[in-house]
Coordinates of N, CA, C and O in Angstrom, one line a residue:
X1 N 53.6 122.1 112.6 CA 54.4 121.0 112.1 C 55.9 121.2 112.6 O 56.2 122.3 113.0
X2 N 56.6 120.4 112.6 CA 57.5 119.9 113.4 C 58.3 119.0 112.1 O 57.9 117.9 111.8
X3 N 59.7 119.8 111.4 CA 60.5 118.9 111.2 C 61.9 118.8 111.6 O 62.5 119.8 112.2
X4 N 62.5 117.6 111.3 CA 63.7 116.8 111.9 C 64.7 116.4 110.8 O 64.3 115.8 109.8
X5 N 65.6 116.7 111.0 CA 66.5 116.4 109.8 C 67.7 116.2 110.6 O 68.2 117.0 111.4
X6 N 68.3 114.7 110.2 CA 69.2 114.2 110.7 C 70.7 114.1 109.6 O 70.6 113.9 108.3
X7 N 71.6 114.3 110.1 CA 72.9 114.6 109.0 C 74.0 113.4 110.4 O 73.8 113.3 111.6
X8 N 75.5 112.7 109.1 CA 76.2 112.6 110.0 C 76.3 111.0 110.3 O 77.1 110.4 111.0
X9 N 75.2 110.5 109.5 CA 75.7 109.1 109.4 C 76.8 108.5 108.1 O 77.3 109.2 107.2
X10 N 76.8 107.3 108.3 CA 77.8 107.1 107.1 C 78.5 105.6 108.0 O 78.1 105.2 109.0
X11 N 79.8 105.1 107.1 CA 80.2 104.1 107.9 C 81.8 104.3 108.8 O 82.5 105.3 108.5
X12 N 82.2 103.6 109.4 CA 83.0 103.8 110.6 C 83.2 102.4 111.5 O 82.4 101.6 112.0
X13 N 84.4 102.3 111.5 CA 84.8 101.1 112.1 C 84.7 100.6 113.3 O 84.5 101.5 114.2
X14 N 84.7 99.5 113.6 CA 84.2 98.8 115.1 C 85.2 99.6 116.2 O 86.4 99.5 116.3
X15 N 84.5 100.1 116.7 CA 85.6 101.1 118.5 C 85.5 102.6 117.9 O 85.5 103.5 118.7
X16 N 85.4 102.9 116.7 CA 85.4 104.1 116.5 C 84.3 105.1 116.9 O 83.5 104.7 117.7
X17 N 84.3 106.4 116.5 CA 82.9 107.2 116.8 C 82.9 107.9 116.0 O 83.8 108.1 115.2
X18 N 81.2 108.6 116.0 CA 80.7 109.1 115.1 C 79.6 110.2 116.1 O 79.1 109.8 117.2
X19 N 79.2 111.8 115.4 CA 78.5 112.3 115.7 C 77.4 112.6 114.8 O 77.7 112.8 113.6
X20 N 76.0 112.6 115.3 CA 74.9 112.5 114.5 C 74.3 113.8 115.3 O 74.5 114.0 116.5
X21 N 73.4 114.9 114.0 CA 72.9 115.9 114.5 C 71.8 116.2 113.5 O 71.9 115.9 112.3
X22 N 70.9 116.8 114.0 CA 69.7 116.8 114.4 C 69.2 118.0 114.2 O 68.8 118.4 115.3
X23 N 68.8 119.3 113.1 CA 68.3 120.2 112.9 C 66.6 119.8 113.2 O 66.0 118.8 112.8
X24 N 66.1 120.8 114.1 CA 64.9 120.9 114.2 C 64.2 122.3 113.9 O 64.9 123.2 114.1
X25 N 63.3 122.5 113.5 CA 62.7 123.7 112.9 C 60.9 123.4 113.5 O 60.4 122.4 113.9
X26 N 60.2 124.9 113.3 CA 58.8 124.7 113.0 C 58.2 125.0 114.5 O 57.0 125.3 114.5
X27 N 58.8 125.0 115.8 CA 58.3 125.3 116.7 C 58.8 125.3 118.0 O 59.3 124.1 118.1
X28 N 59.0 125.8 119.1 CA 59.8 125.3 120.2 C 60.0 124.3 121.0 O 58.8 124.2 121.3
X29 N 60.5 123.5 121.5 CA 60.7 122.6 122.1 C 60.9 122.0 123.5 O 61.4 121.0 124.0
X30 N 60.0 123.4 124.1 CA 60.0 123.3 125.9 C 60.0 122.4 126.2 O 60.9 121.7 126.6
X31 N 58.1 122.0 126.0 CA 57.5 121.0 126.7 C 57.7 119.8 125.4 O 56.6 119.3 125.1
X32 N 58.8 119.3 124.7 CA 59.2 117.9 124.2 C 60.1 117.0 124.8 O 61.0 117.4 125.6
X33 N 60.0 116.2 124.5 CA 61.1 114.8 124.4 C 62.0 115.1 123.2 O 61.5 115.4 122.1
X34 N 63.0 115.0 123.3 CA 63.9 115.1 122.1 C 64.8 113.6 122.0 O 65.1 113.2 123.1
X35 N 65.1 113.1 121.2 CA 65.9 111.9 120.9 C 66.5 111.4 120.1 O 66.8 112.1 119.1
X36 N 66.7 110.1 120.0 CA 67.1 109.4 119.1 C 66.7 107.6 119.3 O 67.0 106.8 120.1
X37 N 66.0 107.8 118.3 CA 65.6 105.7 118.2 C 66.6 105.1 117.1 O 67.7 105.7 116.8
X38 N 66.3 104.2 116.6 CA 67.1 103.4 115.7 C 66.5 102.2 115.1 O 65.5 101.8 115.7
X39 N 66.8 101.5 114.1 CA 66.4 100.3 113.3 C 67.4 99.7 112.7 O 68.1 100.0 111.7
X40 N 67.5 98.6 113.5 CA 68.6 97.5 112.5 C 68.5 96.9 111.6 O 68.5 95.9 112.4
X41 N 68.3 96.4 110.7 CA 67.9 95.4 109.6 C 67.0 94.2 110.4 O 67.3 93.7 111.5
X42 N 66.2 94.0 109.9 CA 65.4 93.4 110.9 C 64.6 93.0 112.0 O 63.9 92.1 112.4
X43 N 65.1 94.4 112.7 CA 64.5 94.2 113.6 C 63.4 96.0 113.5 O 63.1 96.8 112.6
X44 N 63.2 96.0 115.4 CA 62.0 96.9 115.6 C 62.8 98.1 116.1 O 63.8 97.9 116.8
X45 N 62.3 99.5 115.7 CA 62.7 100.3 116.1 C 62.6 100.1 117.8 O 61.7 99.5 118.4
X46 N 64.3 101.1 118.7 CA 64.5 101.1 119.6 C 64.2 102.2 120.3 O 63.5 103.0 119.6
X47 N 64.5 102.6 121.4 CA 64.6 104.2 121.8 C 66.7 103.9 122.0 O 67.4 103.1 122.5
X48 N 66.7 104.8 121.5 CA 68.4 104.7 122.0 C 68.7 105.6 123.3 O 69.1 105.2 124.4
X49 N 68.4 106.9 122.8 CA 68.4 107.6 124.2 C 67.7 109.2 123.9 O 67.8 109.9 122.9
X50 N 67.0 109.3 125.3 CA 66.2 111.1 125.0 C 66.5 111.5 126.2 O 66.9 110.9 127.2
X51 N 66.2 113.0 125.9 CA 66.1 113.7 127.3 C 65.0 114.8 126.8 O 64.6 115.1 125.7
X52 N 64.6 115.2 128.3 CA 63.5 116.0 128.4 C 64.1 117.4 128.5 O 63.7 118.4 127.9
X53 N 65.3 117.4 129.4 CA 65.9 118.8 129.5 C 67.5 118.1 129.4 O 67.8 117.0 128.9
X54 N 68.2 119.3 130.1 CA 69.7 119.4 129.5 C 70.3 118.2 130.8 O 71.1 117.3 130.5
X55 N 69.8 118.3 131.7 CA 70.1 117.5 132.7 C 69.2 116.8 133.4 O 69.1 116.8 134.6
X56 N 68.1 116.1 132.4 CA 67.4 114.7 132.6 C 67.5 113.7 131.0 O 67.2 114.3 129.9
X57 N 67.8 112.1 131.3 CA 68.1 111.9 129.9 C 67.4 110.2 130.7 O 67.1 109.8 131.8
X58 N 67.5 109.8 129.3 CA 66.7 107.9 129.9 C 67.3 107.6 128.2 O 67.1 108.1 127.1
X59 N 68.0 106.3 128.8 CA 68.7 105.5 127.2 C 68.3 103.9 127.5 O 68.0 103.5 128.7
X60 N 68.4 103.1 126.4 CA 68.6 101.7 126.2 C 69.4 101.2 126.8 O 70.5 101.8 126.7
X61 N 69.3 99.9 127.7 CA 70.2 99.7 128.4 C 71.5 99.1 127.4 O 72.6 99.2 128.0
X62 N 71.4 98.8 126.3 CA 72.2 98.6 125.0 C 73.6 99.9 125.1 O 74.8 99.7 124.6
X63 N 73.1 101.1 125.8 CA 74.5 102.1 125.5 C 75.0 102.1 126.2 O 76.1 102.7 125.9
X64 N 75.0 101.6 127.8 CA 76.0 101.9 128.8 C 76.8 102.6 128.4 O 77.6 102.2 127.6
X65 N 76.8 103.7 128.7 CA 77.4 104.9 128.6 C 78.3 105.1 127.5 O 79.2 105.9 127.6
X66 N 78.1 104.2 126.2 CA 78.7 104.7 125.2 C 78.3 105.7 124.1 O 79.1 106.3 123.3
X67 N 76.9 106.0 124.3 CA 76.6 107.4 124.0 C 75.6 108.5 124.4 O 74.5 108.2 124.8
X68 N 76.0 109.8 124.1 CA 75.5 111.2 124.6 C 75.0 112.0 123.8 O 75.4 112.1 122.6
X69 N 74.0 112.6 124.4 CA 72.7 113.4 124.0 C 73.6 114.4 124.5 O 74.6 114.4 125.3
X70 N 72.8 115.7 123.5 CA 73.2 117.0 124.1 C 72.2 117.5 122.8 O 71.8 116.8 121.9
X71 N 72.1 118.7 123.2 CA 71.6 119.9 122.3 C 72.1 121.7 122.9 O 72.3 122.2 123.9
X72 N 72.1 122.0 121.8 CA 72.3 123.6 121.1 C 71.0 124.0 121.0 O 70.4 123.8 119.9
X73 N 70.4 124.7 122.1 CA 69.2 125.8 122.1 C 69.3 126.5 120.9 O 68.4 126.5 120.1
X74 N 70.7 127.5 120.9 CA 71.1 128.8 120.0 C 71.0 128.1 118.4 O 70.1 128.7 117.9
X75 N 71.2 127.7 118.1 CA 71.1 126.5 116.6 C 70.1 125.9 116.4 O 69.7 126.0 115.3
X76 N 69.1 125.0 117.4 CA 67.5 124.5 117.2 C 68.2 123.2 117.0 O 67.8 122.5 116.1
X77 N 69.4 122.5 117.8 CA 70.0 120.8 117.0 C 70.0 120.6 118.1 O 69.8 121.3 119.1
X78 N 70.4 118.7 118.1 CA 70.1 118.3 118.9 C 71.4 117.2 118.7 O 72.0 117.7 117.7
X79 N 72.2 116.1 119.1 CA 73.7 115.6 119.2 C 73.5 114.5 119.6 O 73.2 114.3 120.8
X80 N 73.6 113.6 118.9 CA 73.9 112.2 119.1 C 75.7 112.2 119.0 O 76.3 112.7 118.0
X81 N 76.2 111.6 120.1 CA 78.0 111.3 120.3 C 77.3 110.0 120.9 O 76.4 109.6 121.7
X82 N 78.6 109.5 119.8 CA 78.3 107.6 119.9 C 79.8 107.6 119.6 O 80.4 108.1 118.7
X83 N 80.4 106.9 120.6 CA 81.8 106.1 120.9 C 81.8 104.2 121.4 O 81.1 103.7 122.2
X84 N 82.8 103.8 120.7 CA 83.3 102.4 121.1 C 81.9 101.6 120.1 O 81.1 100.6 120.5
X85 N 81.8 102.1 119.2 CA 81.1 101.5 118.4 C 81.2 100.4 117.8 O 82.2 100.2 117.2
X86 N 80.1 99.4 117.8 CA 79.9 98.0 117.4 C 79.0 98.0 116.3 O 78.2 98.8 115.9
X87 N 79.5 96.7 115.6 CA 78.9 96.2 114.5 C 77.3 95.5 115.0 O 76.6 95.2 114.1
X88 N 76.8 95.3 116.2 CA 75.6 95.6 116.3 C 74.9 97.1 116.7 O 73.8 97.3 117.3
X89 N 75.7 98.0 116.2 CA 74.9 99.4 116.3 C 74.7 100.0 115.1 O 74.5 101.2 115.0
X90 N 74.8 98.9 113.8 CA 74.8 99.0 112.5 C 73.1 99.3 112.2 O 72.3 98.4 112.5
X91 N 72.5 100.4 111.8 CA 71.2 100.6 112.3 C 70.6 102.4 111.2 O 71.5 103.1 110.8
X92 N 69.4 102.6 110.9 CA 69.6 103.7 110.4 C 68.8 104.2 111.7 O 67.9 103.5 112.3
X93 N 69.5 105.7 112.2 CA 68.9 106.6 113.0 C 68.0 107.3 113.5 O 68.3 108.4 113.3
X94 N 66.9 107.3 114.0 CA 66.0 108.9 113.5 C 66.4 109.7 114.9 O 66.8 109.3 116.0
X95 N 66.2 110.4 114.7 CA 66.0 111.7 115.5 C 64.5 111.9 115.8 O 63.9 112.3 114.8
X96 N 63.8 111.9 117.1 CA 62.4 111.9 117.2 C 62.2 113.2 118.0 O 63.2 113.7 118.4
X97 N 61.0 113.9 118.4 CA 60.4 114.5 119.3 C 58.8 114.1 119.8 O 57.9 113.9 119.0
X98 N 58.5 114.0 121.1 CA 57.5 113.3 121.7 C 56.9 114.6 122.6 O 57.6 115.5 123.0
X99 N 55.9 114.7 122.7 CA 55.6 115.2 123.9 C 55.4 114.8 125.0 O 54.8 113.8 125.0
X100 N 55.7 115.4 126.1 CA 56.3 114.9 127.4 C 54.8 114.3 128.1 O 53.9 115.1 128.2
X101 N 54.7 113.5 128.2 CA 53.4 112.7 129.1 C 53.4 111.9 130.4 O 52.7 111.0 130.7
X102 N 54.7 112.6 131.2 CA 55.3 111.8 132.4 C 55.7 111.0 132.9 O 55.5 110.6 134.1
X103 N 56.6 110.3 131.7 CA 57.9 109.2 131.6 C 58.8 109.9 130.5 O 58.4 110.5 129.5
X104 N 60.4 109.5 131.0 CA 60.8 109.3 129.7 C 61.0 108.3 128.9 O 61.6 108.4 127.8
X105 N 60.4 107.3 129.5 CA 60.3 106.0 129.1 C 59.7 105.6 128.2 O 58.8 104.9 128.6
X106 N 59.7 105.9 126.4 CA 58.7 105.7 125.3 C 58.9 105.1 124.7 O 59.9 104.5 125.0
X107 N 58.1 104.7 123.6 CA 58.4 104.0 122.8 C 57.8 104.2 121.7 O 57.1 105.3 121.8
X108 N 57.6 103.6 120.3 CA 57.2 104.0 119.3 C 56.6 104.4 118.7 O 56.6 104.8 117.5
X109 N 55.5 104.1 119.8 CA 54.3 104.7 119.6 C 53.9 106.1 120.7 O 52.8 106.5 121.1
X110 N 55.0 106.5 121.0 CA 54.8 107.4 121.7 C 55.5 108.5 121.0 O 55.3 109.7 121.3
X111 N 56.3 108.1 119.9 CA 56.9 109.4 119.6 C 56.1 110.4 118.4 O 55.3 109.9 117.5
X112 N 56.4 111.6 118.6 CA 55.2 112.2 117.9 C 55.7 112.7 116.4 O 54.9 112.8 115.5
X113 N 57.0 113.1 116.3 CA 57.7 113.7 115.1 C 59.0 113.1 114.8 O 59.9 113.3 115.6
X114 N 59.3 112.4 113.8 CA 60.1 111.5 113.3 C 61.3 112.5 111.9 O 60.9 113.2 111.0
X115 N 62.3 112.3 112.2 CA 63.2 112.5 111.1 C 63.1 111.5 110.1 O 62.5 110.5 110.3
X116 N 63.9 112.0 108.8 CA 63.9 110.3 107.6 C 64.7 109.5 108.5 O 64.1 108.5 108.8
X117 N 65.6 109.5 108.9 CA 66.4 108.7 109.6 C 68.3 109.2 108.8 O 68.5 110.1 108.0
X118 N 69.0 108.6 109.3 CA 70.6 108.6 108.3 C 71.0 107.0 109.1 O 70.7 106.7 110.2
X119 N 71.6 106.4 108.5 CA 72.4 104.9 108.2 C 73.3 105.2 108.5 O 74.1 105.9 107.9
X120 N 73.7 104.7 109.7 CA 75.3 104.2 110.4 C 75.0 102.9 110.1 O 74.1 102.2 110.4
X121 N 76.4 102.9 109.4 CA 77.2 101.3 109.6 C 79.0 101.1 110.0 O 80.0 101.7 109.6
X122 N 78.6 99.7 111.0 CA 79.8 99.7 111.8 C 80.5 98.6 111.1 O 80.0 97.5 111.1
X123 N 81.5 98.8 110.5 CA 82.5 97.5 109.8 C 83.8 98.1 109.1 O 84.3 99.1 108.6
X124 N 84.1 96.7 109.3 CA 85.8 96.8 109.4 C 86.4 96.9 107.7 O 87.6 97.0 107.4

């Protein structure tokens, strides 16, 4: 088993930033997908952005480069940095892991280990 525990949301104003992190425990995470999806009020969970290793990543075309994955091997976390933040990125978070099946291109039914999620909201 594989759990995910996300810390680090909360609310924060439109342009501002926020970091979201990601304890993972229960087994290693060579051969995973590590990420982050999302859910806005009404709508369907997204993929926001994952990566397979330290230097391969695949995001929603939604972030244009306003935010970054990273992870801490030595700690078992994993880092959502979200900058220039909008009141449509008002959303609760999860933190996922997938195993790798030769895209990084998934989707929700592809992910295999889900966090509760944590609630960012963007408003003034």
């Amino acid at each position: 088993q594989v759990q995910l525990v996300e810390s680090g949301g909360g609310l924060v104003q439109p342009g501002g930033s926020l970091r979201l992190s990601c304890a993972a425990s229960g087994r290693t995470f060579s051969t995973f997908i590590l990420g982050w999806f999302r859910q806005a009020p009404g709508k369907e969970r997204e993929c926001v952005t994952v990566m397979l290793t330290g230097s391969r990543r695949h995001s929603g075309d939604f972030v244009k480069g306003r935010f970054t994955i990273s992870r801490d091997n030595a700690n078992n976390t994993v880092y959502l940095q979200m900058k220039s933040l909008r009141p449509e990125d008002t959303a609760v978070y999860f933190c996922v892991a997938a195993r790798y099946r030769g895209t990084l291109v998934i989707g929700e039914r592809d992910v295999d280990y889900w966090g509760k999620g944590t609630l960012i909201t963007v408003s003034s």
